[in-house]
Short mmCIF file of C-alpha atoms in Angstrom, two decimals:
data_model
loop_
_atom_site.label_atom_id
_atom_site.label_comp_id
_atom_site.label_asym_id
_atom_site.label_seq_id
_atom_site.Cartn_x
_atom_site.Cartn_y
_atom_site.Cartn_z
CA UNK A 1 95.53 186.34 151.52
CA UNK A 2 96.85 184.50 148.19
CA UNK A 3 99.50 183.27 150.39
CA UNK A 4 97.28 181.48 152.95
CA UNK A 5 95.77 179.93 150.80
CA UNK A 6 98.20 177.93 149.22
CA UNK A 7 99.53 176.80 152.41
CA UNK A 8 95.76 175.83 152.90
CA UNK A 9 95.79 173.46 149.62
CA UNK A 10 99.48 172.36 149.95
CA UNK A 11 98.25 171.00 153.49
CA UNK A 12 95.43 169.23 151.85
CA UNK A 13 97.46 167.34 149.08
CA UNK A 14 99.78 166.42 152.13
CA UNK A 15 97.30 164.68 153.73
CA UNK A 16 96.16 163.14 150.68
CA UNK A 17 99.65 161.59 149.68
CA UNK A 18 99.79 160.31 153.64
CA UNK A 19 96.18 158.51 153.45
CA UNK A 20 97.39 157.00 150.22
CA UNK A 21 100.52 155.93 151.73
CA UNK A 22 98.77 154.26 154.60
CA UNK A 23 96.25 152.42 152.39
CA UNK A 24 99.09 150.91 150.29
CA UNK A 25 101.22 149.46 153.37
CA UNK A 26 98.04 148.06 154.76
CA UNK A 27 97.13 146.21 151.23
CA UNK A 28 101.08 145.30 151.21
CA UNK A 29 100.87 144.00 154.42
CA UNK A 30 97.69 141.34 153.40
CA UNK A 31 99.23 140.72 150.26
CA UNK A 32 101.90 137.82 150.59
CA UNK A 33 98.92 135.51 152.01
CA UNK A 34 96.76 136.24 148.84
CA UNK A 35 99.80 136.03 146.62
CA UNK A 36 100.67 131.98 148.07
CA UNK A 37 97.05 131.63 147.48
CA UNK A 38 96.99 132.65 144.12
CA UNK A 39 100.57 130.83 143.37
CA UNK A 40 99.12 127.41 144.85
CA UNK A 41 95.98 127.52 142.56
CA UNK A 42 97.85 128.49 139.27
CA UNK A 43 100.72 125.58 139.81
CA UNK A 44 98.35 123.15 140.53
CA UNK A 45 96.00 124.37 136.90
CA UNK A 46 99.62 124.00 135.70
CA UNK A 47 99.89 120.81 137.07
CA UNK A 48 96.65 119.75 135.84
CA UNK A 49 97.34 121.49 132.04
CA UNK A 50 99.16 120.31 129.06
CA UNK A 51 102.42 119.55 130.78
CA UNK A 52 101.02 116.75 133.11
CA UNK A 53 101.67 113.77 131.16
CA UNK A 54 99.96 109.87 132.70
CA UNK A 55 101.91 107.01 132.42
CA UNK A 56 99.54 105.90 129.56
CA UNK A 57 99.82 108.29 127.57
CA UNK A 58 103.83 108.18 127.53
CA UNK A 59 103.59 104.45 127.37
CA UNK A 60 101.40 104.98 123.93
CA UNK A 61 103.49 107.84 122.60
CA UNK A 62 106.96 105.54 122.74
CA UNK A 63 104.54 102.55 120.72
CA UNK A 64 104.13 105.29 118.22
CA UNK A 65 107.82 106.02 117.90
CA UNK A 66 109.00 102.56 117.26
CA UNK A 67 106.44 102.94 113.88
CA UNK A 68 108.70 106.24 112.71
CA UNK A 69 111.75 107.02 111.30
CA UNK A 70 114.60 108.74 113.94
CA UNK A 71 116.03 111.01 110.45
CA UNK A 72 112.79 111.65 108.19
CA UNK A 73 110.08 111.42 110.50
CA UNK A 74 108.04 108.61 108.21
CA UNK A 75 106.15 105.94 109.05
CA UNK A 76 107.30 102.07 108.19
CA UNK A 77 103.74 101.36 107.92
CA UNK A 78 103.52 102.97 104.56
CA UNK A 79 106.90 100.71 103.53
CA UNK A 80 105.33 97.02 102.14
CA UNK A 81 108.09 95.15 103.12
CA UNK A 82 108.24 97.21 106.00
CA UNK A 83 112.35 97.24 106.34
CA UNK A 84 114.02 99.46 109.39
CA UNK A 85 117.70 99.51 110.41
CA UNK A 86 118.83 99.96 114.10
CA UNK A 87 119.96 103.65 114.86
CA UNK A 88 121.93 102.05 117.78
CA UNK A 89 123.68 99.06 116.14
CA UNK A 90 126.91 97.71 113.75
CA UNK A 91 126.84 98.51 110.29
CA UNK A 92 125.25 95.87 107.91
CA UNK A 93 127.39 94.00 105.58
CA UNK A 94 126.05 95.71 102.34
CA UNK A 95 127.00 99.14 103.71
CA UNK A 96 130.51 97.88 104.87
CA UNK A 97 131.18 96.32 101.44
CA UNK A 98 130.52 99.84 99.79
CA UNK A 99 132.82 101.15 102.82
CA UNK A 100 135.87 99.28 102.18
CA UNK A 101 135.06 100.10 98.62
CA UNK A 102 135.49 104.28 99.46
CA UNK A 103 137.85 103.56 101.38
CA UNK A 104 136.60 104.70 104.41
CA UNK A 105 136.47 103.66 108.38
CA UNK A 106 132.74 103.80 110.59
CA UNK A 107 132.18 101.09 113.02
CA UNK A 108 128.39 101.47 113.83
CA UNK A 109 125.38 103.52 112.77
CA UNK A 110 125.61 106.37 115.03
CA UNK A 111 129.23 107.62 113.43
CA UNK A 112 127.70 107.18 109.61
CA UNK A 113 124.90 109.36 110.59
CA UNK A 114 126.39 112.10 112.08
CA UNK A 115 128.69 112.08 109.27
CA UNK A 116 126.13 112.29 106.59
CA UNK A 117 123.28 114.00 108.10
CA UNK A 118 124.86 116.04 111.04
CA UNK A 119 122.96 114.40 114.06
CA UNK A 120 124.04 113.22 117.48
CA UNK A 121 122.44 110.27 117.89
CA UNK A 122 124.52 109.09 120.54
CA UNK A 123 122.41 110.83 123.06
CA UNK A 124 118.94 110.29 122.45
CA UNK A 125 116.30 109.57 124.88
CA UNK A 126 113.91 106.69 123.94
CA UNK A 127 110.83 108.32 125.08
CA UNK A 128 111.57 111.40 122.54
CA UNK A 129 113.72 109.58 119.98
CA UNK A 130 112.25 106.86 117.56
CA UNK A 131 115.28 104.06 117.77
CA UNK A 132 114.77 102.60 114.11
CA UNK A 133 115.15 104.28 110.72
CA UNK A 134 113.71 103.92 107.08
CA UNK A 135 114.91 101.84 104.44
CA UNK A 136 114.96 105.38 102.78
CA UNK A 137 117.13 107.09 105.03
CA UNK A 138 119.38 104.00 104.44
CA UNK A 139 119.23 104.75 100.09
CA UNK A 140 120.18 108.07 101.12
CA UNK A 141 123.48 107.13 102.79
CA UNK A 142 124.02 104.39 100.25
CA UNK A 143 123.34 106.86 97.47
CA UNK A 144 125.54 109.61 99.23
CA UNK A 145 128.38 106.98 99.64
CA UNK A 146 128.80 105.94 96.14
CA UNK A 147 128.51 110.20 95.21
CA UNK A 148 125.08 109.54 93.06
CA UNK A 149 122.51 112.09 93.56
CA UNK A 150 120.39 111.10 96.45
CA UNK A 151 117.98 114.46 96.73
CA UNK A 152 115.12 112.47 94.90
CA UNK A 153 114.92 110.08 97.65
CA UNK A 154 115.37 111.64 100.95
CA UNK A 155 111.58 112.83 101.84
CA UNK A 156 113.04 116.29 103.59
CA UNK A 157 115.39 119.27 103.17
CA UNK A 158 116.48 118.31 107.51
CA UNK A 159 116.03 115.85 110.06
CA UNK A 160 112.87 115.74 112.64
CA UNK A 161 113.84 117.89 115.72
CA UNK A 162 112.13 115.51 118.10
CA UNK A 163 110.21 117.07 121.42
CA UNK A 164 108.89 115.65 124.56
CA UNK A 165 105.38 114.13 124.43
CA UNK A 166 102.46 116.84 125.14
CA UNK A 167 98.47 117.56 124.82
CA UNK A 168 99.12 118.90 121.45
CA UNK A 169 101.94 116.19 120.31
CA UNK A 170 102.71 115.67 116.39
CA UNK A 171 103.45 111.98 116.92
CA UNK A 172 100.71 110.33 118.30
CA UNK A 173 98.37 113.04 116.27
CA UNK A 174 99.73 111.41 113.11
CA UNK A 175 101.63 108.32 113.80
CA UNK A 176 100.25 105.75 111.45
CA UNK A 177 101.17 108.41 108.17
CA UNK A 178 104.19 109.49 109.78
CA UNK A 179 104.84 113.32 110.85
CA UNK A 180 103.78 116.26 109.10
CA UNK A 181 105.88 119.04 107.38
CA UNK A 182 104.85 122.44 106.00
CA UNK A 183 104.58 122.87 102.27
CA UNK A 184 107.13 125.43 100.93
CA UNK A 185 104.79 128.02 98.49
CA UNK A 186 106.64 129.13 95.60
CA UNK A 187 106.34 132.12 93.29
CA UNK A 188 104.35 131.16 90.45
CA UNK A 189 105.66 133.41 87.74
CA UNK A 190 109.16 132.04 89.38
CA UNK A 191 108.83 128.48 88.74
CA UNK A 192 107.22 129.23 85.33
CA UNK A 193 110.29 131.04 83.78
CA UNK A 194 112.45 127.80 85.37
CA UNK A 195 110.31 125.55 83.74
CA UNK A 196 110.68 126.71 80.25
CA UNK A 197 114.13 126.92 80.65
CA UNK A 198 114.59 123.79 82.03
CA UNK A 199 112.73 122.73 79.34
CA UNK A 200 114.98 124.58 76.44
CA UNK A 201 118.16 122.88 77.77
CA UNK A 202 116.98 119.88 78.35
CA UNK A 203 115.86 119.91 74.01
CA UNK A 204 119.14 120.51 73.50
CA UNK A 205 120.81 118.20 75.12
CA UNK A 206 118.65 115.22 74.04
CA UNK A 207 119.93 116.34 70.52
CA UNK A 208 123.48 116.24 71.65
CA UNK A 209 123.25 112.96 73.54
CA UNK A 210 121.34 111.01 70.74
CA UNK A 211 123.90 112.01 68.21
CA UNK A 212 126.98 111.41 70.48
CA UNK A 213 124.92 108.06 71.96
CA UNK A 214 124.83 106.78 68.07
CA UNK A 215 128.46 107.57 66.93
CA UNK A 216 129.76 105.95 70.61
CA UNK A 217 126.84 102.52 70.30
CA UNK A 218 128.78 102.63 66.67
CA UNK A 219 132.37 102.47 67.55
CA UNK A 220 131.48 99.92 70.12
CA UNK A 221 129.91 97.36 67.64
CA UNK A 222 132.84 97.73 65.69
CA UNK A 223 135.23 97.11 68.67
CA UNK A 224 132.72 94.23 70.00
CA UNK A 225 135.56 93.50 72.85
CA UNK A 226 133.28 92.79 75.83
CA UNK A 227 134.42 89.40 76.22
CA UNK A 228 138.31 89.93 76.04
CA UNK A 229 138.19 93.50 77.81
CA UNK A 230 137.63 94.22 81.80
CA UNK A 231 134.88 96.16 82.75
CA UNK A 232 134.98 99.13 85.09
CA UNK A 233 132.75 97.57 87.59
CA UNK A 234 135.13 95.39 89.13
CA UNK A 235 138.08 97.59 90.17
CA UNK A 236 138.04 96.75 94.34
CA UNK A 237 138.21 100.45 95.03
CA UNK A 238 135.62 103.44 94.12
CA UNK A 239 137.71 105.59 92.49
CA UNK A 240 136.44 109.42 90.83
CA UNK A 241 135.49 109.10 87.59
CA UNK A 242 137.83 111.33 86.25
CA UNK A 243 140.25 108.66 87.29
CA UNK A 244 138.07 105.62 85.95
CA UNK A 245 137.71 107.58 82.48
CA UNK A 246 142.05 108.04 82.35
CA UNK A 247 142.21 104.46 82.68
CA UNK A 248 139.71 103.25 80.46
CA UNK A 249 139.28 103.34 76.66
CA UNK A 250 137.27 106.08 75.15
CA UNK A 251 136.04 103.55 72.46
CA UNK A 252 134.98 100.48 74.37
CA UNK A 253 134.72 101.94 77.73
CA UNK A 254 136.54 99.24 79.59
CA UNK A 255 140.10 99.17 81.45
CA UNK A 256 142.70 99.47 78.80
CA UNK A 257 143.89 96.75 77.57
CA UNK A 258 147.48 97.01 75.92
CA UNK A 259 147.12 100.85 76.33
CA UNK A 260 148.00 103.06 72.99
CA UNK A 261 147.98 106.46 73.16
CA UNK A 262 147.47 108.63 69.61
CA UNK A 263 149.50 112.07 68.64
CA UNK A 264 146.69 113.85 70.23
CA UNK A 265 147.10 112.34 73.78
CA UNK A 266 144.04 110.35 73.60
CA UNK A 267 144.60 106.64 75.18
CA UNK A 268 142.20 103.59 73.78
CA UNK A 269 143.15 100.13 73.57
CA UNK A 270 145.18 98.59 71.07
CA UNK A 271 142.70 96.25 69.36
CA UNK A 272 139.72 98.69 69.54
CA UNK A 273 141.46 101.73 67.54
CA UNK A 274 142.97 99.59 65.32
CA UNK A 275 139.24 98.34 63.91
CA UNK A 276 137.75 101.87 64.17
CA UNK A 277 140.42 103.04 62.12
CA UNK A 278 140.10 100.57 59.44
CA UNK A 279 135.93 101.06 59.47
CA UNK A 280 135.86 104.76 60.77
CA UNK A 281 138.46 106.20 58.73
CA UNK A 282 141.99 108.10 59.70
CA UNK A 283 140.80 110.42 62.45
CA UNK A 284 141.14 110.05 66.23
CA UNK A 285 137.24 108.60 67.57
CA UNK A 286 137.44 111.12 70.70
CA UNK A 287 138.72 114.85 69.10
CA UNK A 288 137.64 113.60 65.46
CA UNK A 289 141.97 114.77 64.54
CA UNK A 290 143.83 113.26 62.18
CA UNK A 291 145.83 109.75 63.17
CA UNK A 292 146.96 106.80 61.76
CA UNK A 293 147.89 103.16 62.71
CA UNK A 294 151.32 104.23 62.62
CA UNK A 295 151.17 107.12 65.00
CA UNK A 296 150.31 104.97 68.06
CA UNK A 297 152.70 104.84 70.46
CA UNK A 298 152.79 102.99 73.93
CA UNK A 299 152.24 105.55 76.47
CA UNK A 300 154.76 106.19 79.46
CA UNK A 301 156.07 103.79 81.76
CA UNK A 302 154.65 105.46 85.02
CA UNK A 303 151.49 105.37 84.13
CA UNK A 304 151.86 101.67 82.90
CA UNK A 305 153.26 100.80 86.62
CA UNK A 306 149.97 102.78 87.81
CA UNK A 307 147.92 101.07 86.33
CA UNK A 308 149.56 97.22 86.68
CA UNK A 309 148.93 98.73 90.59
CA UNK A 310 145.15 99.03 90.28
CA UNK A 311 143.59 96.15 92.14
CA UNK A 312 140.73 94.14 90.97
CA UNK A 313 137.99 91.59 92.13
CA UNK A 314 137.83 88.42 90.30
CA UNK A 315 134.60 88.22 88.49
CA UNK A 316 135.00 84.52 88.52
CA UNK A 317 132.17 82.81 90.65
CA UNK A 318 133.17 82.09 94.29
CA UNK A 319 136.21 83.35 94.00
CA UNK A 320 136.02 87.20 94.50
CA UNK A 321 139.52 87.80 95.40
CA UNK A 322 141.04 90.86 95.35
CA UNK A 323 144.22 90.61 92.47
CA UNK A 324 146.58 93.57 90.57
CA UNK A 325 145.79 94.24 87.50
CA UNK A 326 149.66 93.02 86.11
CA UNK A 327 148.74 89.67 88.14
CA UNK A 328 145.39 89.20 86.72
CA UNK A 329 146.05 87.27 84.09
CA UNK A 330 147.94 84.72 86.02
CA UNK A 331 145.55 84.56 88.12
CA UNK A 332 143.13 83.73 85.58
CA UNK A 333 145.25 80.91 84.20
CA UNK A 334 145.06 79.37 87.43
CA UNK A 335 141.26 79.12 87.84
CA UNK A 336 141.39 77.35 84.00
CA UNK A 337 144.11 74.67 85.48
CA UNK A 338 141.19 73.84 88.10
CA UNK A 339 139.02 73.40 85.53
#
């Protein structure tokens, strides 16, 4: 009796599974015309969305690009003189002066950039790029050129990533101020301990710089060479200034002139040690050791011939030739025959 009737409910589920079988193929089988139905509408509220873009609006959007900056994302509007350089274009004379000066080789704008801020901007798209950039962006390569510190003046931590123009687009929602950038929030208790830190070191150092800025102001009155000594400013190369310090007096702070160099290998020029010995006293102006007049000695002949090498821009007006060092005093004799 138990037996029959499981074959009795077994048969029932079987015919259950079978009806819902059949329902399912039939639905399948209506399905692919309500499907294209359904596709249709949704591309065409696609179509219709934030991704259709009129000609209008793109014609407005790439107005308010020519307004920002291609690196920073500013506007020029907020600029008074309102200065831009060509992101597509040949370098301009200022920045190929300070080139030749580093000693280094770019051709247009495009290779500088990618060079200094990492960005291909060889393959922009003038309805997503901006084609100009600020006079800012320009400091920045200037500033990074001649190895000054140039994070006070660039406005962000990256360049823009620039996107295609949509319902909800940054540029034309804030062209005239230039696009926006989140605000970094910092730990309060953080920037409170580096502040009084900062602060701490910096106190100390003003009382090391005053005191060494009055014994070096000192040494220089004494010397009072500026019109008989070279300045550092007109060697025609940017050298490090590790280099520029070797080859220029520790009292005046111009290229040595008749180079001495005292028993504790300290090199100064000839005329200035010999008054800030007399005034000073016996001791060496840069490690405060003992020296006299008669312990200067010329220094070695290779580094005389390196530094006879050095060349130098006239600072004569309308000349601003480029001359050796050894040679410059010839050459100088030649502009007072003119006269």
């Amino acid at each position: 009796h138990l037996a029959n009737n499981n074959k009795g409910k077994m048969a029932a589920s079987l015919d259950q599974v079978i009806e819902e079988k059949t329902d399912t193929v039939a639905l399948m089988s209506h399905s692919p015309f309500e499907t294209d139905t359904e596709l249709n509408k949704s591309m065409q509220t696609i179509d219709k969305g934030p991704f259709h873009v009129s000609q209008r609006e793109a014609k407005t959007h790439q107005e308010n690009l020519q307004h920002l900056c291609r690196i920073c994302g500013g506007s020029f509007k907020t600029d008074p003189y309102k200065r831009s350089h060509p992101v597509h274009g040949p370098i301009d004379d200022e920045m190929q002066v300070l080139l030749r000066k580093k000693e280094k080789k770019a051709i247009s704008w495009p290779d500088l950039l990618a060079k200094i801020f990492k960005i291909d901007v060889k393959g922009d798209i003038d309805t997503i790029h901006p084609t100009k950039f600020c006079h800012q962006c320009w400091t920045v390569v200037q500033k990074k050129l001649s190895n000054s510190p140039y994070e006070m003046f660039f406005p962000r931590r990256s360049p823009v990533e620039w996107q295609p123009h949509s319902s909800s687009c940054d540029v034309c929602g804030t062209s005239p101020r230039g696009v926006k950038r989140k605000k970094q929030v910092l730990n309060p208790q953080l920037s409170k301990k580096l502040r009084m830190v900062a602060g701490r070191v910096r106190k100390i150092r003003q009382i090391k710089n005053s005191k060494q800025v009055n014994q070096k102001s000192l040494m220089k009155k004494i010397a009072s060479c500026k019109k008989i000594h070279l300045s550092t400013k007109i060697l025609a190369v940017d050298y490090p200034s590790d280099f520029v310090k070797s080859i220029s007096c520790q009292i005046c702070e111009h290229i040595l002139a008749d180079p001495v160099e005292t028993t504790c290998k300290h090199l100064f020029c000839r005329t200035c040690i010999l008054k800030c010995l007399k005034v000073m006293g016996s001791y060496c102006p840069a490690c405060h050791y003992p020296c006299f007049s008669t312990d200067l000695v010329s220094p070695v002949k290779s580094f005389l011939s390196i530094m006879n090498s050095l060349s130098v821009i006239c600072p004569v007006k309308d000349c601003q030739e480029e001359v050796c060092l050894g040679k410059y005093c010839h050459h100088l004799s030649r502009h007072k025959e003119i006269k």
